[in-house]
Short mmCIF file of C-alpha atoms and ligand atoms in Angstrom, two decimals:
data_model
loop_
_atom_site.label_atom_id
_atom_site.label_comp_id
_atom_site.label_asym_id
_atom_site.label_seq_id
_atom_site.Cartn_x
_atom_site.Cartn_y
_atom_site.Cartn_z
CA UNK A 1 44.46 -9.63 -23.08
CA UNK A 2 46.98 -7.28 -22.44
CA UNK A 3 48.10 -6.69 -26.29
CA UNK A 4 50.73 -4.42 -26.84
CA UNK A 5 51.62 -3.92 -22.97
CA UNK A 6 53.56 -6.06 -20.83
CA UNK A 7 51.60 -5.21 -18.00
CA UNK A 8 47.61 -4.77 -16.81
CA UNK A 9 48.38 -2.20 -15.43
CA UNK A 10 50.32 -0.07 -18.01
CA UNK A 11 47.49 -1.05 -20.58
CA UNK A 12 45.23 -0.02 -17.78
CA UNK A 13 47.13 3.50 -17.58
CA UNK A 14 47.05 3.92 -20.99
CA UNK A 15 43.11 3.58 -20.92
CA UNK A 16 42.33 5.80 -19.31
CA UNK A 17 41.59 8.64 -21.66
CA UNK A 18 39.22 6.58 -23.38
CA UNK A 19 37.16 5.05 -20.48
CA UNK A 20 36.70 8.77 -19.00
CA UNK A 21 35.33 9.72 -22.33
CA UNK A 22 32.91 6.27 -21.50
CA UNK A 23 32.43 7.72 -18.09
CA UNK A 24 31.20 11.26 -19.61
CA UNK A 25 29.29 9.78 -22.18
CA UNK A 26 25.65 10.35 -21.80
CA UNK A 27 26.00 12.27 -18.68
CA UNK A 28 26.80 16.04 -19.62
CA UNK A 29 25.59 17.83 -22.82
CA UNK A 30 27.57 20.68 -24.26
CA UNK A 31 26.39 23.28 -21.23
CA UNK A 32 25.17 21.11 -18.38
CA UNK A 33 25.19 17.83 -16.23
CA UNK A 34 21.91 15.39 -17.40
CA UNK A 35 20.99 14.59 -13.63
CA UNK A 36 18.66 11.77 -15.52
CA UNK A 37 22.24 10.08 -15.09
CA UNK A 38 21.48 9.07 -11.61
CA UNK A 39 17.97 7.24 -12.63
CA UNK A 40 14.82 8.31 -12.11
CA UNK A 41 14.69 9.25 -9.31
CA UNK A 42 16.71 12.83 -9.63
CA UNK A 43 14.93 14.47 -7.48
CA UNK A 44 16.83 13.85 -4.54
CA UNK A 45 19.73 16.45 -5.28
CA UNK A 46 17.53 19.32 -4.17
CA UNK A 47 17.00 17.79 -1.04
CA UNK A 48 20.63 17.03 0.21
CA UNK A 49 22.26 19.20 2.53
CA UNK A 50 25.08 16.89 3.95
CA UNK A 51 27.18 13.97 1.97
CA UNK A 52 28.99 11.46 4.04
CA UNK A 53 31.47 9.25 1.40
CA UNK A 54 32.81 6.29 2.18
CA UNK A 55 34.99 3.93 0.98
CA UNK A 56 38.33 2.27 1.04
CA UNK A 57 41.69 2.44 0.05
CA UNK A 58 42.33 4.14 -3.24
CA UNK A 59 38.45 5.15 -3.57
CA UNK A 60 39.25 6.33 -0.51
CA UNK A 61 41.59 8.78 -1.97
CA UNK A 62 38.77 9.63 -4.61
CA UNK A 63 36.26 10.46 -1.88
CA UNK A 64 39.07 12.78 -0.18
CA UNK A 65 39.01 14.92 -3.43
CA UNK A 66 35.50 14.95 -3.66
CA UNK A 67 35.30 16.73 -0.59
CA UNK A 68 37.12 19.70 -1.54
CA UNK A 69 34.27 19.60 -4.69
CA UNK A 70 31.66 19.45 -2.96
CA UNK A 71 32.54 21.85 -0.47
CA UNK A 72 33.78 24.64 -3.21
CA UNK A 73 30.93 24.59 -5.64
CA UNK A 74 27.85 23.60 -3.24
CA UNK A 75 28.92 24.75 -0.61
CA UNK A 76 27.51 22.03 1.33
CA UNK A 77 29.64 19.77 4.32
CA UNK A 78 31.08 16.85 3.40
CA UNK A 79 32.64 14.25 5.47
CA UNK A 80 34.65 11.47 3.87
CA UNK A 81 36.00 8.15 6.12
CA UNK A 82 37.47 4.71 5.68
CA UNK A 83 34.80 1.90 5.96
CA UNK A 84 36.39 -0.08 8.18
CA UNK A 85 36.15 2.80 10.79
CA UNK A 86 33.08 3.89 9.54
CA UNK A 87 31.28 0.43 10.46
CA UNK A 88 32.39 0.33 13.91
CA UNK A 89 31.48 3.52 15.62
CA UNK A 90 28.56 5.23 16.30
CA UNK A 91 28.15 7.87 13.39
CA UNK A 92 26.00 11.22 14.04
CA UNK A 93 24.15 11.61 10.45
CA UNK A 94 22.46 15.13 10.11
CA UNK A 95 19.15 15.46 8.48
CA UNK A 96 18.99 15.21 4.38
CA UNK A 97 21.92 13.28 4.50
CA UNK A 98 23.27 12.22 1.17
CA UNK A 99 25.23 8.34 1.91
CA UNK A 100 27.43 7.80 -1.14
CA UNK A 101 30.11 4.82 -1.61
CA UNK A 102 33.17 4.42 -3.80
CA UNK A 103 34.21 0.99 -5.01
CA UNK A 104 35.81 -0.40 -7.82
CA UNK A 105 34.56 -3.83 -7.61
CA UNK A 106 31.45 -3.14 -5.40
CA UNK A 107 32.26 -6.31 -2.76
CA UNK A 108 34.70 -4.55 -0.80
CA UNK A 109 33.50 -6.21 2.97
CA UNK A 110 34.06 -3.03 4.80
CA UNK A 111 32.50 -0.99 2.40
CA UNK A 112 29.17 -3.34 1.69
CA UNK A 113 29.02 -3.29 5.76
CA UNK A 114 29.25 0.45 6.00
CA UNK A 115 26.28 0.77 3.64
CA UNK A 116 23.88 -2.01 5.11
CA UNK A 117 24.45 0.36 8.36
CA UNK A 118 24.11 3.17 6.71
CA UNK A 119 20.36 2.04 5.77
CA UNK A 120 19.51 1.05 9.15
CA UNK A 121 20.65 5.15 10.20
CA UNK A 122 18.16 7.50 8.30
CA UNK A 123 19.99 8.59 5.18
CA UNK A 124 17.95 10.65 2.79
CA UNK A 125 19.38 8.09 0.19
CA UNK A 126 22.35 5.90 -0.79
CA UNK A 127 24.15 6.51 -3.66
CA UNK A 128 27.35 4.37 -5.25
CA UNK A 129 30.03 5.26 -7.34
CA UNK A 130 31.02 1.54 -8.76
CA UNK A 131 32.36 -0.19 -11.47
CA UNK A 132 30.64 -3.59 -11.56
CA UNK A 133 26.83 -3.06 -12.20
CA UNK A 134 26.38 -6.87 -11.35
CA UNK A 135 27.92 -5.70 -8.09
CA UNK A 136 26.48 -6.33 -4.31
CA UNK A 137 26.92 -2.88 -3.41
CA UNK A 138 24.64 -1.67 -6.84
CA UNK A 139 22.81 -3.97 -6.11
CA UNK A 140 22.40 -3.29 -2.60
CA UNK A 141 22.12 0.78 -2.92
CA UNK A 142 19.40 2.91 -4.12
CA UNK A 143 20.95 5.29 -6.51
CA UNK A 144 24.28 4.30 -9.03
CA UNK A 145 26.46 6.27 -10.66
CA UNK A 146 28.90 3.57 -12.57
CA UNK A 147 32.23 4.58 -13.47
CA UNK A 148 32.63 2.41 -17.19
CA UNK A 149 35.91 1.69 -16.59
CA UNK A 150 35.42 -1.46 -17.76
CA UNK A 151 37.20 -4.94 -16.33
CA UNK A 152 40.87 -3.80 -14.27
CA UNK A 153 42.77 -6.76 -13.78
CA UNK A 154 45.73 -5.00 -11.61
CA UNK A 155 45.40 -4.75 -8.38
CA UNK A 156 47.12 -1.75 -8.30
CA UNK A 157 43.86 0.64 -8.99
CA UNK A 158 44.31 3.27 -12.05
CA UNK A 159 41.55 3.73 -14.22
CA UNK A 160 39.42 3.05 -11.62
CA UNK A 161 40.22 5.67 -9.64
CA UNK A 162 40.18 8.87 -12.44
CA UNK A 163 36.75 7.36 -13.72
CA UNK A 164 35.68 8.00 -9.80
CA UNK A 165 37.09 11.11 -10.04
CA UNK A 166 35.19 12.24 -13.25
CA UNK A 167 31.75 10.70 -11.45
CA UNK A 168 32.31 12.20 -7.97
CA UNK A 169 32.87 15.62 -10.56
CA UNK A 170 29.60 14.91 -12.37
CA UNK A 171 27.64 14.19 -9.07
CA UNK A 172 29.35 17.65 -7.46
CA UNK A 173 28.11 19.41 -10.21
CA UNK A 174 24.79 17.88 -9.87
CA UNK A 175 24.51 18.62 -6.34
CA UNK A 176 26.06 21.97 -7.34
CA UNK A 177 23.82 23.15 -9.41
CA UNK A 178 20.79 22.72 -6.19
CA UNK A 179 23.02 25.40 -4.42
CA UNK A 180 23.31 27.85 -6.68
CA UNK A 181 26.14 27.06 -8.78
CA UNK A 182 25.30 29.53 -11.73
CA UNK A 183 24.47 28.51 -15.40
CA UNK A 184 27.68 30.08 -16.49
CA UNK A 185 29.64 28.09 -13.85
CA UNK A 186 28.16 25.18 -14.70
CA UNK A 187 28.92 25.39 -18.50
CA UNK A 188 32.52 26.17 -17.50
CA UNK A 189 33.03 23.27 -15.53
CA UNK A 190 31.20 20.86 -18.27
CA UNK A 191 33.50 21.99 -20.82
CA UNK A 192 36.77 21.82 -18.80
CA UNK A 193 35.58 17.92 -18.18
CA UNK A 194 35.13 18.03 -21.88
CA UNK A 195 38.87 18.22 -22.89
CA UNK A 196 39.78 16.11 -19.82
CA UNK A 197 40.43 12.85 -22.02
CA UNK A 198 42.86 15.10 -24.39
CA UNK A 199 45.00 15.97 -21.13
CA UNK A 200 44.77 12.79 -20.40
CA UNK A 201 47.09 12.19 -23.46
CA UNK A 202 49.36 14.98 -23.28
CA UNK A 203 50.21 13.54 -19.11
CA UNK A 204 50.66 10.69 -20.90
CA UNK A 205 53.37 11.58 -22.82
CA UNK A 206 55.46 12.29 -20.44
CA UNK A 207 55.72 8.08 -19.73
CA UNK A 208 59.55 8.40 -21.50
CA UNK A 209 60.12 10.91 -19.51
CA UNK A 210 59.35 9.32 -16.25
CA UNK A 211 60.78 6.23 -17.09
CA UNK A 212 64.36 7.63 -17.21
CA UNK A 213 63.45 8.89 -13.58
CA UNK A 214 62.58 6.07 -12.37
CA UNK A 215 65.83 4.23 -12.40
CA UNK A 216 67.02 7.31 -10.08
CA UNK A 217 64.20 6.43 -8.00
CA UNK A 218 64.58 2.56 -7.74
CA UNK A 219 67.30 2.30 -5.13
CA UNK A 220 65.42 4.40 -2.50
CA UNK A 221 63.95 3.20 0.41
CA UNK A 222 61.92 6.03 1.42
CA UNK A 223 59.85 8.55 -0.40
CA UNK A 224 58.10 11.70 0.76
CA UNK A 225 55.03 12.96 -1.19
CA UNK A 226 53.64 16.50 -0.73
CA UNK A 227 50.51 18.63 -2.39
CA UNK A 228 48.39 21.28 -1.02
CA UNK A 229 44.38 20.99 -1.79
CA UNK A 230 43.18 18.69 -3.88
CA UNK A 231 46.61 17.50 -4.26
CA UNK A 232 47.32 16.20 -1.00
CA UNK A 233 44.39 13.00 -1.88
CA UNK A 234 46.77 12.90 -4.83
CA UNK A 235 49.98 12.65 -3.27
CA UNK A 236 47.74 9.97 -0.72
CA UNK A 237 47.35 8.08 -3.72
CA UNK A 238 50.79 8.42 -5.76
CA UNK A 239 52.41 6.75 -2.56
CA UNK A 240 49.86 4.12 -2.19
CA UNK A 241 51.03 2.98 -5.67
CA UNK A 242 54.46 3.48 -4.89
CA UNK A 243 54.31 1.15 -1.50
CA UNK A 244 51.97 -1.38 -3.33
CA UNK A 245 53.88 -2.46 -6.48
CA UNK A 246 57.50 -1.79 -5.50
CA UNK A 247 57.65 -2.14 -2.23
CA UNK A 248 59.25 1.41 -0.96
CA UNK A 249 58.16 3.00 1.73
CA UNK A 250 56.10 5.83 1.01
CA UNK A 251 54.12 8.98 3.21
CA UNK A 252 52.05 11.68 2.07
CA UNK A 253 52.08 14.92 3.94
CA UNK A 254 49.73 18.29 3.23
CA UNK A 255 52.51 20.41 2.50
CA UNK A 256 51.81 22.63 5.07
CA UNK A 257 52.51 20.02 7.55
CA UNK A 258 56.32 19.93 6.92
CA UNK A 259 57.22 22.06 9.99
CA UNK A 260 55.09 19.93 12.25
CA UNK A 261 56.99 16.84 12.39
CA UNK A 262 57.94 15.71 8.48
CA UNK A 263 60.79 17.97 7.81
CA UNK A 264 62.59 16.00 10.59
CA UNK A 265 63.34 13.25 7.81
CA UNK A 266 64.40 15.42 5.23
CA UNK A 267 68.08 14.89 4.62
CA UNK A 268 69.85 13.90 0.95
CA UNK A 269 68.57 10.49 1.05
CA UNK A 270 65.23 11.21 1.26
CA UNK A 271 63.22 12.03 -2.15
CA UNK A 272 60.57 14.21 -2.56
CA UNK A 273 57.89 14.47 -4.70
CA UNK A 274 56.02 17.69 -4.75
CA UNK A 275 52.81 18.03 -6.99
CA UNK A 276 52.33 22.44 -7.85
CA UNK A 277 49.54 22.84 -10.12
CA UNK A 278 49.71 26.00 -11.21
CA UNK A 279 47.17 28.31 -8.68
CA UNK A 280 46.87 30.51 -5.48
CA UNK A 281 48.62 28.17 -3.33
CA UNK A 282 51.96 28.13 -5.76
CA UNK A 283 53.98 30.72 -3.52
CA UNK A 284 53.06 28.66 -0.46
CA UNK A 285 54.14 25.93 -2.03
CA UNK A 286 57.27 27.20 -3.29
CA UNK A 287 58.51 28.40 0.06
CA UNK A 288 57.81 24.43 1.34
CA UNK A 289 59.94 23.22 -1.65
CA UNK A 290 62.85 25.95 0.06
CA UNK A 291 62.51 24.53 3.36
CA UNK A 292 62.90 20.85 2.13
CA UNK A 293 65.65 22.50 -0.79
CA UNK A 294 67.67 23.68 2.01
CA UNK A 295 67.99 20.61 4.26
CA UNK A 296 69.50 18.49 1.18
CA UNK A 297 66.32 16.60 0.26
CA UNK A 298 66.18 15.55 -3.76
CA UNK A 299 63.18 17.42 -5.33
CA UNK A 300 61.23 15.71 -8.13
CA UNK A 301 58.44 18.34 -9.05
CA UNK A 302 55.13 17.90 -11.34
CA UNK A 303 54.45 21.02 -12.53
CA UNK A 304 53.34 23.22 -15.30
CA UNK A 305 56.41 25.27 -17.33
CA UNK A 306 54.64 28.28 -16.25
CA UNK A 307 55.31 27.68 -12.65
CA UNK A 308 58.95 28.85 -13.41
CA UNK A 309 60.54 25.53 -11.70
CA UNK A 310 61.85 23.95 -14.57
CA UNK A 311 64.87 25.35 -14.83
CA UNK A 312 65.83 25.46 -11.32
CA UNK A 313 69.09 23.05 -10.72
CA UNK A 314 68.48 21.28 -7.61
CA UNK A 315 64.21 19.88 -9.08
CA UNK A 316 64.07 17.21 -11.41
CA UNK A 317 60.81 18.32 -12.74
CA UNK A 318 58.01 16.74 -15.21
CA UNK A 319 55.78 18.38 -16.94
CA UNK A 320 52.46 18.36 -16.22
CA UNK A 321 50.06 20.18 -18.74
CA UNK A 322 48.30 23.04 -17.22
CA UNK A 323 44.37 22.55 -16.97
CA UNK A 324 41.62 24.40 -15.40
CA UNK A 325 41.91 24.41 -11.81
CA UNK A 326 39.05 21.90 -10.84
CA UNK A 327 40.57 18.79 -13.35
CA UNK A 328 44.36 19.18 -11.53
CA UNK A 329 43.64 16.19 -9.18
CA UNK A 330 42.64 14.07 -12.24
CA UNK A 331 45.56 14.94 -14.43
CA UNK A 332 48.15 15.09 -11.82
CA UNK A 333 47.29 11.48 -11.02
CA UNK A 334 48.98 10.19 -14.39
CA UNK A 335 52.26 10.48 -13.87
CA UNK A 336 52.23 9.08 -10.34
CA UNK A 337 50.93 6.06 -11.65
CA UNK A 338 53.46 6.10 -14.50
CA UNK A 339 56.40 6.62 -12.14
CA UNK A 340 55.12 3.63 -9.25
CA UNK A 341 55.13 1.72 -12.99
CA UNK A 342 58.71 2.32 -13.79
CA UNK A 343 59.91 1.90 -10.59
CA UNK A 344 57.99 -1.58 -10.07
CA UNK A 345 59.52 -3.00 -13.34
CA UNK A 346 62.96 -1.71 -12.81
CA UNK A 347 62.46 -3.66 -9.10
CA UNK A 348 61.37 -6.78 -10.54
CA UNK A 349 58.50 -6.73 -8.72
CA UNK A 350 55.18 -8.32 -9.71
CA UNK A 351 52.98 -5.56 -11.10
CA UNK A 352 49.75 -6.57 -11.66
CA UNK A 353 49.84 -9.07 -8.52
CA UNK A 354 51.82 -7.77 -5.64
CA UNK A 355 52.75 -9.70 -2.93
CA UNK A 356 49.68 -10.41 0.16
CA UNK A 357 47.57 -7.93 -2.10
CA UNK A 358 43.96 -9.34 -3.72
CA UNK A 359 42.68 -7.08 -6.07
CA UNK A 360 39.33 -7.64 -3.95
CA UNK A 361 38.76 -7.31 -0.55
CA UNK A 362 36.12 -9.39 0.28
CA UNK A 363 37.14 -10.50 3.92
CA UNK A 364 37.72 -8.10 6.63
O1 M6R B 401 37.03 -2.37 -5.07
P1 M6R B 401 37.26 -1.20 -4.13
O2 M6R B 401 37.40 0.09 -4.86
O3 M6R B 401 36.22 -1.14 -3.05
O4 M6R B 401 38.64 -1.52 -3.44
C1 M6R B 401 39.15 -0.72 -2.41
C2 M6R B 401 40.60 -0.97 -2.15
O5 M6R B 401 40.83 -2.30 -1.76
C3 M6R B 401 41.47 -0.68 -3.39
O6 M6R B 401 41.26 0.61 -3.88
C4 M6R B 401 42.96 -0.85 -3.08
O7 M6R B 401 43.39 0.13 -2.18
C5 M6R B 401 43.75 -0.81 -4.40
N1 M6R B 401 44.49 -2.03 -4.57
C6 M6R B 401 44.69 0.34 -4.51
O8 M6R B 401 45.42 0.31 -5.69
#
């Protein structure tokens, strides 16, 4: 039932504050992570001293933050890869391996392959981040971490995807805490993921907003996504949902790529669609935003106010509220999704079912 919204996938959107509350629920206390979230068998998080994530498509994307997480607070490696190279090439795996997957509907082919391999290769354990607990791949891994997300119809993957965020942050934490992350540290991050559903709202209210871009955005053919950090998975993902449900082509470049091939494209018809959370890399950033500025190229920015680029003349900018550093990937998703929305319905295309797109992938 899709009651108020003409879409899954708007109704889907609008969930999402509420299902990351679900996916919180039970799993932090006011100070700390409750590693009795991963069963039992907890233990294993002082034994892992690798991770190896792998999924597909816009879990994918979600693994690709996660790495940055992982690395930052444990300070442990982390390698993330598509499945469907994954499965066919012969993978070193270090000792004390952690083997986690990320799938909404946990019978992606590629994925379920990677992790029958993955048992055959001496993993300290498997772990899944999933959505369906009747799932194969829950059913088929050791550990799961499940996302409550509850039932997404579109295949165009939204709540999905920030629920894996806010599990992949939980199970950081987790693995955190076994290297050292501090009490303090730890209390600071569970109470930034604490008002996460509230900025959840206040991205959300930006959907008028967006809409009224959109209808700039609608005629393009091209669009160019950039972020620096944990924002570059993001901008991965805001042009995956711009190419899946209307159709334009889309890239996604680490900002700091521009001047090695990118920038070449830049000229007044090409749109670009920075994402500057407000932190150490917003000077860098800035100075990218010049170099694209000054070859023509239309800027839409998501920013904070206090970045300063709101009133510049040549951005179109939306606001994005400022939050502590470690929840910008979450809340910086919103709007992309709202804006691959808007442009999809003022295309005519079919939302919830674009064309040669199943919402799961069950062949290869
Ligand atoms: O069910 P899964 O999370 O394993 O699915 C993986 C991809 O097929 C999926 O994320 C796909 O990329 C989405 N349609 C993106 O919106």
């Amino acid at each position: 039932d899709k009651g108020e919204f003409r879409h899954y996938m708007m109704k889907e959107i609008y969930e999402q504050s509420s299902v990351i509350s679900a996916c919180l629920e039970g799993r932090i206390s006011e100070t700390k992570v409750l590693t009795s979230c991963f069963g039992a068998e907890s233990e294993f998080l002082k034994d892992i001293e690798n991770v190896h994530i792998v999924a597909c498509g816009t879990s994918y994307h979600a693994g690709m933050v996660a790495k940055y997480w992982i690395e930052d607070l444990a300070g442990i490696p982390c390698s993330v890869e598509v499945a469907s190279e994954y499965r066919y090439r012969k993978v070193a795996v270090p000792k004390k391996t952690l083997f986690l997957t990320l799938s909404q509907s946990g019978e992606t082919a590629d994925t379920l392959a990677a992790l029958r391999m993955a048992k055959e290769l001496g993993y300290l354990t498997t772990l899944a981040i999933c959505n369906v607990p009747s799932s194969t791949l829950v059913r088929e891994s050791a550990l799961t971490l499940l996302t409550n997300a509850g039932p997404e119809i579109g295949v165009a993957s939204t709540k999905a995807f920030t629920t894996q965020l806010t599990a992949l942050l939980i199970t950081s934490v987790a693995i955190a805490v076994e290297n050292g992350l501090s009490a303090e540290k730890e209390q600071e991050l569970v109470q930034a993921m604490r008002s996460l559903p509230a900025y959840i709202n206040d991205a959300l209210a930006q959907d008028a907003h967006i809409k009224v871009i959109a209808d700039r955005f609608a005629n393009k053919h091209n669009a160019l996504f950039l972020g620096r950090g944990t924002m570059f998975p993001i901008a991965l993902e805001g042009s995956l949902k711009l190419k899946e449900i209307s159709y334009i082509h889309a890239e996604a470049y680490p900002a700091g790529e521009l001047k090695h091939g990118p920038l070449a494209l830049v000229d007044e018809d090409m749109p670009i669609i920075a994402l500057v959370p407000h932190n150490d890399m917003l000077d860098k950033l800035k100075s990218n935003l010049q170099e694209v500025a000054a070859r023509g190229g239309e800027l839409y920015v998501f920013a904070d106010k206090e970045t300063d680029l709101h009133n510049e003349d040549n951005i179109v900018f939306t606001e994005v509220p400022k939050v502590d550093r470690i929840l910008e990937p979450i809340v910086h998703t919103i709007p992309l999704q709202l804006l691959s929305y808007h442009v999809a319905v003022v295309k005519g295309t079919d939302v919830d079912q674009p064309r040669n797109l199943a919402k799961s992938v069950t062949v290869e």
